[in-house]
Amino acid sequence: MLPSRQEIQERKYGYQQTLANQLVTAVLILDNHLNICYLNPAAEALLIKSMYKLYGNHFDLIFAKTSINETRLQQLLTTGQEFTDSDIVIQFNQEHRFTAEITASIIEFERIPHVLLEFKQIDQQKQISLEVFQQQQWIAARDLIKGLAHEIKNPLGGLRGAAQLLSKELNEEQQEYTAMIIEQADRLTNLVDRLLGPNQLPQIQKHNIHSVLEKVYQVVSYSNEQNVQLRRDYDPSIPSIECDQEKVQQAVLNIVNNAVQAIGENNTITLKTRIASNKNINGQRIKLAVQISIIDDGPGIPTKIQDTLFYPMVSGRSNGTGLGLSIAQTLVNQHHGKLSCHSQPGHTEFIILLPLKQ
Ligand SMILES: Nc1ncnc2c1ncn2[C@@H]1O[C@H](COP(=O)(O)OP(=O)(O)OP(=O)(O)O)[C@@H](O)[C@H]1O
Ligand SMILES: [Mg+2]
């Protein structure tokens, strides 16, 4: 039997309520006095303020110093003429700031016109397209270098072999020259192998992420000539994750080594773990991930290499090959994760996100 009109109406309200709660778009409603009267959960998350905290406050609390002003909203209430403004910067304090595109329109609630404000966070979109672009560039640079390395590797083997054969024909004094050829060929082979990057598929097993990090901690502590302080800030509730422990260890070690090389004696490196939710990894929304942060309070990444930091052969050190981070990126990618970095003098943070299967 078909449901009655009343039942359909009730279901409709039910769906609408669920919809508002599930929407990814942040939505805010102002009453006809321009006071905040509703926020959906996405808006609470975006503004990092609950509805209880904001209810009844004048809209200015959020939109002060933006183009969303009283005159325009009053005009909207009287004429119904909706508008969209992009690049609105909302700033509560130094840390909490974002750019959004906001559409203002009218909705009627209990026969009274209200203002509906829909937020589209732009910095997130900009960030995602920048990440996708950088990832493509990184793949292009890596493939080019891999191709080149491959071409160098083959004749290098022949060169070494020939020098070895030749050395058998030579007297001791002359063998010095062939020894030098062999030594330099070995050095180049090492470099070429690093250029080729990790070539084995990951051996995925369940591991406790902290035991993986403890290995890095030990390696760095043992070879800690500079006396850097190494701190741990772990979230012990993180469940085991499926990963190749050697590879994750290598990735973290490459990042920690860079920090050790960049900082001085009184600086600190922190290994931090947290659970992260709703993260974007290569254009995909991941519900739950393990977040490993490697933080140091050193001088920060030189500005001129910040945009190309993960590309192979980009180095800020005179004796660096610029491969450590590119290799770390490959290793993290093999786990379908993401490696990113924020850096300013006094605070450099590398973040590895590894998706957590539920
Ligand atoms: N924590 C950090 N603080 C300051 N600069 C950093 C930090 N981590 C990386 N860098 C900069 O990034 C550059 C690239 O690092 P990457 O590990 O890819 O190469 P590298 O350390 O120069 O050489 P390699 O690791 O191959 O020996 C470094 O040369 C350094 O200038
Ligand atoms: Mg390095």
Coordinates of C-alpha atoms and ligand atoms in Angstrom, one line a residue:
M1 CA 0.0 0.0 0.0
L2 CA 1.3 3.5 -0.8
P3 CA 2.2 5.6 2.1
S4 CA -0.2 8.5 3.0
R5 CA 0.6 12.1 2.1
Q6 CA 1.4 12.8 5.7
E7 CA 3.9 9.8 5.8
I8 CA 5.6 11.0 2.7
Q9 CA 5.9 14.5 4.2
E10 CA 7.4 13.0 7.4
R11 CA 9.9 11.0 5.3
K12 CA 10.8 14.1 3.3
Y13 CA 11.6 16.0 6.5
G14 CA 13.6 13.0 7.8
Y15 CA 15.7 12.8 4.5
Q16 CA 16.2 16.6 4.5
Q17 CA 17.5 16.4 8.1
T18 CA 19.8 13.5 7.3
L19 CA 21.0 15.3 4.1
A20 CA 21.9 18.5 6.0
N21 CA 23.9 16.4 8.5
Q22 CA 25.7 14.5 5.8
L23 CA 26.4 17.3 3.4
V24 CA 30.1 17.9 2.7
T25 CA 29.2 21.6 1.9
A26 CA 29.2 23.8 4.9
V27 CA 25.8 25.6 5.3
L28 CA 25.0 28.4 7.7
I29 CA 21.6 30.1 8.2
L30 CA 21.0 33.6 9.5
D31 CA 17.6 34.8 10.8
N32 CA 16.0 38.0 9.6
H33 CA 18.1 40.0 12.2
L34 CA 21.2 38.4 10.6
N35 CA 21.9 36.4 13.7
I36 CA 23.3 32.8 13.3
C37 CA 20.5 30.3 13.9
Y38 CA 21.8 27.1 12.2
L39 CA 25.0 25.4 11.1
N40 CA 25.3 21.9 9.6
P41 CA 28.0 19.6 10.9
A42 CA 30.2 20.4 7.9
A43 CA 30.1 24.1 8.9
E44 CA 30.9 23.3 12.5
A45 CA 33.9 21.4 11.3
L46 CA 35.0 24.1 8.9
L47 CA 34.6 26.9 11.5
I48 CA 35.8 24.6 14.3
K49 CA 33.0 26.0 16.4
S50 CA 29.8 24.3 17.5
M51 CA 26.3 25.5 16.9
Y52 CA 25.8 25.9 20.6
K53 CA 28.7 28.3 20.7
L54 CA 27.7 30.4 17.6
Y55 CA 23.9 30.3 18.0
G56 CA 22.4 33.8 18.4
N57 CA 25.6 35.6 17.5
H58 CA 25.6 38.3 14.9
F59 CA 26.9 37.1 11.5
D60 CA 29.8 39.7 11.9
L61 CA 31.5 37.4 14.3
I62 CA 32.4 35.3 11.3
F63 CA 32.3 37.7 8.4
A64 CA 33.9 40.8 9.8
K65 CA 36.3 42.4 7.3
T66 CA 34.9 40.5 4.4
S67 CA 32.6 41.6 1.5
I68 CA 29.6 39.9 3.2
N69 CA 28.3 42.9 5.0
E70 CA 25.0 44.0 6.5
T71 CA 23.9 46.2 3.6
R72 CA 24.2 43.4 1.1
L73 CA 22.5 40.8 3.3
Q74 CA 19.6 43.2 4.1
Q75 CA 19.3 43.8 0.4
L76 CA 19.1 40.1 -0.2
L77 CA 16.4 39.8 2.4
T78 CA 14.3 42.4 0.8
T79 CA 14.9 41.7 -2.9
G80 CA 15.7 38.0 -2.8
Q81 CA 18.6 38.7 -5.2
E82 CA 21.2 35.9 -4.4
F83 CA 24.9 36.5 -4.9
T84 CA 28.2 34.6 -4.9
D85 CA 31.5 36.0 -3.7
S86 CA 34.7 34.1 -4.2
D87 CA 38.0 34.5 -2.4
I88 CA 36.5 35.4 0.9
V89 CA 39.1 35.0 3.6
I90 CA 37.7 34.0 7.0
Q91 CA 40.1 34.3 9.8
F92 CA 39.5 33.7 13.5
N93 CA 43.1 33.7 14.5
Q94 CA 46.6 33.2 13.1
E95 CA 46.3 29.4 12.8
H96 CA 42.6 29.2 11.8
R97 CA 42.2 30.8 8.4
F98 CA 40.7 29.7 5.2
T99 CA 39.5 31.0 1.8
A100 CA 36.0 30.2 0.6
E101 CA 33.5 30.9 -2.1
I102 CA 30.2 31.8 -0.5
T103 CA 26.8 31.8 -2.1
A104 CA 24.1 33.8 -0.2
S105 CA 20.4 33.1 -1.0
I106 CA 17.1 33.2 0.7
I107 CA 15.1 30.5 2.4
E108 CA 11.8 30.7 4.2
F109 CA 11.5 29.2 7.6
E110 CA 8.2 29.4 9.4
R111 CA 7.2 32.0 6.8
I112 CA 10.1 34.3 7.7
P113 CA 12.8 34.9 5.2
H114 CA 16.3 33.7 6.4
V115 CA 19.7 34.0 4.8
L116 CA 21.3 30.8 3.6
L117 CA 25.1 30.8 3.2
E118 CA 26.8 28.0 1.4
F119 CA 30.6 27.7 1.7
K120 CA 32.9 26.2 -0.8
Q121 CA 36.4 26.0 0.6
I122 CA 38.7 27.1 -2.2
D123 CA 42.1 26.6 -0.6
Q124 CA 41.4 22.9 -0.4
Q125 CA 40.6 22.8 -4.1
K126 CA 43.6 24.8 -4.9
Q127 CA 45.7 22.6 -2.7
I128 CA 44.3 19.4 -4.4
S129 CA 45.0 20.7 -7.9
L130 CA 48.5 21.8 -6.9
E131 CA 49.1 18.4 -5.4
V132 CA 47.9 16.6 -8.5
F133 CA 50.1 18.8 -10.7
Q134 CA 53.1 18.3 -8.5
Q135 CA 52.5 14.5 -8.4
Q136 CA 52.4 14.5 -12.3
Q137 CA 55.6 16.5 -12.5
W138 CA 57.2 14.2 -10.0
I139 CA 56.3 11.1 -12.0
A140 CA 57.6 12.8 -15.2
A141 CA 60.9 13.7 -13.6
R142 CA 61.3 10.4 -11.9
D143 CA 60.6 8.5 -15.2
L144 CA 63.1 10.6 -17.1
I145 CA 65.8 10.0 -14.5
K146 CA 65.0 6.3 -14.2
G147 CA 65.3 6.0 -18.0
L148 CA 68.6 7.8 -18.0
A149 CA 69.9 5.7 -15.1
H150 CA 68.9 2.5 -16.8
E151 CA 70.8 3.5 -19.9
I152 CA 73.9 4.3 -17.9
K153 CA 73.8 1.1 -15.8
N154 CA 74.2 -1.3 -18.7
P155 CA 77.4 0.0 -20.2
L156 CA 78.7 0.7 -16.7
G157 CA 78.7 -3.1 -16.0
G158 CA 80.6 -3.7 -19.3
L159 CA 83.1 -1.0 -18.4
R160 CA 83.8 -2.5 -15.0
G161 CA 84.1 -6.0 -16.4
A162 CA 86.5 -4.9 -19.1
A163 CA 88.7 -3.0 -16.5
Q164 CA 88.8 -6.2 -14.4
L165 CA 89.9 -8.3 -17.4
L166 CA 92.4 -5.7 -18.4
S167 CA 93.9 -5.5 -14.9
K168 CA 94.9 -9.2 -15.2
E169 CA 97.1 -8.3 -18.2
L170 CA 98.8 -5.4 -16.5
N171 CA 101.7 -5.0 -14.1
E172 CA 101.1 -3.9 -10.5
E173 CA 101.8 -0.2 -11.2
Q174 CA 99.5 -0.1 -14.1
Q175 CA 96.8 -1.9 -12.2
E176 CA 96.3 1.3 -10.1
Y177 CA 94.6 2.8 -13.2
T178 CA 92.2 -0.1 -13.6
A179 CA 91.5 -0.1 -9.9
M180 CA 90.5 3.5 -10.2
I181 CA 88.2 2.7 -13.1
I182 CA 86.6 -0.1 -11.0
E183 CA 86.2 2.1 -8.0
Q184 CA 84.6 5.0 -9.9
A185 CA 82.4 2.5 -11.8
D186 CA 81.2 1.1 -8.4
R187 CA 80.5 4.6 -7.1
L188 CA 78.5 5.4 -10.2
T189 CA 76.6 2.1 -10.0
N190 CA 75.6 3.0 -6.4
L191 CA 74.3 6.3 -7.6
V192 CA 72.5 4.8 -10.5
D193 CA 70.9 2.2 -8.2
R194 CA 69.6 5.0 -6.0
L195 CA 68.4 6.9 -9.1
L196 CA 66.5 3.8 -10.2
G197 CA 64.8 3.8 -6.8
P198 CA 63.1 1.0 -4.9
N199 CA 62.4 -1.7 -7.4
Q200 CA 60.8 -4.4 -5.3
L201 CA 57.2 -4.7 -4.7
P202 CA 56.3 -4.1 -1.0
Q203 CA 55.9 -7.1 1.2
I204 CA 52.7 -6.1 3.0
Q205 CA 52.1 -7.5 6.5
K206 CA 50.4 -6.2 9.6
H207 CA 52.8 -4.2 11.7
N208 CA 52.6 -2.0 14.7
I209 CA 53.6 1.4 13.4
H210 CA 55.4 2.3 16.6
S211 CA 57.7 -0.7 16.4
V212 CA 58.6 0.5 12.9
L213 CA 59.3 4.0 14.3
E214 CA 61.3 2.6 17.2
K215 CA 63.8 1.1 14.8
V216 CA 64.3 4.5 13.2
Y217 CA 64.7 6.0 16.7
Q218 CA 67.3 3.4 17.6
V219 CA 69.3 3.9 14.3
V220 CA 69.3 7.6 14.8
S221 CA 70.1 7.5 18.5
Y222 CA 73.1 5.2 17.9
S223 CA 74.6 7.4 15.2
N224 CA 73.8 10.7 17.0
E225 CA 77.1 12.5 16.9
Q226 CA 75.5 15.9 16.9
N227 CA 73.6 15.2 20.1
V228 CA 70.3 16.2 18.6
Q229 CA 67.3 15.6 20.8
L230 CA 64.9 13.0 19.5
R231 CA 61.4 13.0 21.0
R232 CA 58.5 10.6 20.6
D233 CA 54.9 11.6 20.8
Y234 CA 52.9 8.5 19.9
D235 CA 49.2 7.8 20.0
P236 CA 49.2 4.3 21.5
S237 CA 45.7 3.6 20.4
I238 CA 46.7 3.3 16.7
P239 CA 45.8 -0.2 15.4
S240 CA 48.3 -2.3 13.4
I241 CA 48.6 -1.3 9.8
E242 CA 49.3 -3.2 6.6
C243 CA 52.6 -2.1 5.3
D244 CA 56.1 -3.2 4.3
Q245 CA 58.0 -2.3 7.5
E246 CA 61.4 -2.0 5.8
K247 CA 60.1 0.5 3.3
V248 CA 58.2 2.6 5.8
Q249 CA 61.3 2.6 8.0
Q250 CA 63.4 3.7 5.0
A251 CA 61.1 6.5 4.2
V252 CA 61.0 7.8 7.7
L253 CA 64.8 7.4 8.1
N254 CA 65.4 9.4 4.9
I255 CA 63.3 12.3 6.3
V256 CA 64.8 12.1 9.8
N257 CA 68.3 12.0 8.3
N258 CA 67.6 15.2 6.4
A259 CA 66.4 16.8 9.7
V260 CA 69.5 15.7 11.5
Q261 CA 71.6 17.2 8.7
A262 CA 69.7 20.5 8.8
I263 CA 69.6 21.2 12.5
G264 CA 72.0 22.1 15.1
E265 CA 72.9 20.8 18.5
N266 CA 70.1 22.3 20.5
N267 CA 67.4 21.5 18.2
T268 CA 64.8 18.8 18.5
I269 CA 63.2 16.2 16.2
T270 CA 59.9 14.8 17.1
L271 CA 58.3 11.6 15.8
K272 CA 54.6 11.9 16.2
T273 CA 51.7 9.6 15.3
R274 CA 48.0 10.3 15.2
I275 CA 44.9 8.9 13.6
A276 CA 43.7 11.3 10.9
S277 CA 40.2 11.3 9.4
N278 CA 38.8 12.5 6.1
K279 CA 42.0 13.1 4.3
N280 CA 42.6 13.6 0.7
I281 CA 45.1 11.3 -0.8
N282 CA 45.8 11.7 -4.5
G283 CA 42.4 13.0 -5.2
Q284 CA 40.6 10.4 -3.1
R285 CA 38.9 10.9 0.1
I286 CA 40.2 8.5 2.7
K287 CA 38.1 8.0 5.9
L288 CA 40.9 6.9 8.3
A289 CA 44.6 7.1 8.0
V290 CA 47.7 6.8 10.2
Q291 CA 49.5 10.1 10.3
I292 CA 53.3 10.0 11.0
S293 CA 54.8 13.5 11.5
I294 CA 58.5 14.1 11.6
I295 CA 58.9 17.6 13.0
D296 CA 62.0 19.7 13.6
D297 CA 62.6 23.2 14.9
G298 CA 65.6 23.9 12.6
P299 CA 66.0 26.5 9.9
G300 CA 63.4 25.2 7.6
I301 CA 63.5 24.1 3.9
P302 CA 65.3 26.7 1.7
T303 CA 62.5 28.6 -0.1
K304 CA 63.9 28.1 -3.6
I305 CA 63.5 24.3 -3.4
Q306 CA 60.2 24.2 -1.5
D307 CA 58.0 23.7 -4.6
T308 CA 60.2 20.9 -6.1
L309 CA 61.3 19.4 -2.9
F310 CA 60.2 15.8 -3.7
Y311 CA 61.6 15.8 -7.3
P312 CA 64.7 13.7 -7.8
M313 CA 68.0 15.5 -7.7
V314 CA 66.7 18.5 -5.9
S315 CA 69.1 19.3 -3.1
G316 CA 69.9 22.3 -0.9
R317 CA 73.1 20.7 0.4
S318 CA 76.4 21.0 -1.4
N319 CA 77.1 17.3 -1.1
G320 CA 73.5 16.1 -1.4
T321 CA 72.3 13.9 -4.3
G322 CA 68.8 15.1 -3.8
L323 CA 67.4 11.5 -3.8
G324 CA 66.3 10.9 -0.2
L325 CA 62.9 12.5 -0.4
S326 CA 62.2 11.3 -3.9
I327 CA 62.8 7.7 -2.7
A328 CA 60.7 8.4 0.4
Q329 CA 57.9 9.6 -1.9
T330 CA 58.1 6.4 -4.0
L331 CA 58.0 4.2 -0.9
V332 CA 55.0 6.1 0.5
N333 CA 53.2 5.9 -2.9
Q334 CA 53.8 2.1 -2.9
H335 CA 51.6 2.1 0.2
H336 CA 48.9 4.3 -1.6
G337 CA 49.8 7.0 1.0
K338 CA 50.8 10.6 0.8
L339 CA 53.9 12.4 1.8
S340 CA 53.7 16.2 2.3
C341 CA 55.7 18.9 4.0
H342 CA 55.0 22.3 5.6
S343 CA 58.1 24.3 6.5
Q344 CA 59.0 27.7 7.9
P345 CA 62.0 28.7 10.0
G346 CA 61.6 27.0 13.4
H347 CA 59.0 24.5 12.3
T348 CA 59.4 21.9 9.5
E349 CA 56.9 19.1 9.4
F350 CA 56.9 16.1 7.1
I351 CA 53.7 14.2 7.1
I352 CA 53.2 10.6 5.9
L353 CA 49.6 9.5 5.6
L354 CA 49.0 5.8 5.3
P355 CA 45.4 4.7 4.7
L356 CA 44.0 2.5 7.4
K357 CA 41.8 -0.3 6.1
Q358 CA 38.7 -0.6 8.2
Ligands
LIG1 N1 64.1 19.0 7.8 C1 64.7 19.8 6.9 N2 65.1 21.0 7.2 C2 65.7 21.8 6.3 N3 66.0 21.4 5.0 C3 65.6 20.2 4.6 C4 64.9 19.3 5.6 N4 64.6 18.1 4.9 C5 65.1 18.3 3.7 N5 65.6 19.5 3.5 C6 66.2 20.0 2.2 O1 65.7 19.2 1.2 C7 66.7 18.8 0.3 C8 66.4 17.5 -0.4 O2 66.5 16.4 0.5 P1 66.8 15.0 -0.1 O3 66.8 14.0 1.1 O4 65.8 14.7 -1.2 O5 68.2 15.1 -0.7 P2 69.6 15.3 0.0 O6 69.4 15.2 1.5 O7 70.1 16.6 -0.4 O8 70.5 14.2 -0.6 P3 70.4 12.6 -0.3 O9 69.3 12.4 0.7 O10 70.2 12.0 -1.6 O11 71.7 12.3 0.3 C9 68.0 18.7 1.3 O12 69.1 18.9 0.5 C10 67.7 19.9 2.2 O13 68.2 21.1 1.6
MG2 MG 68.5 13.4 2.2

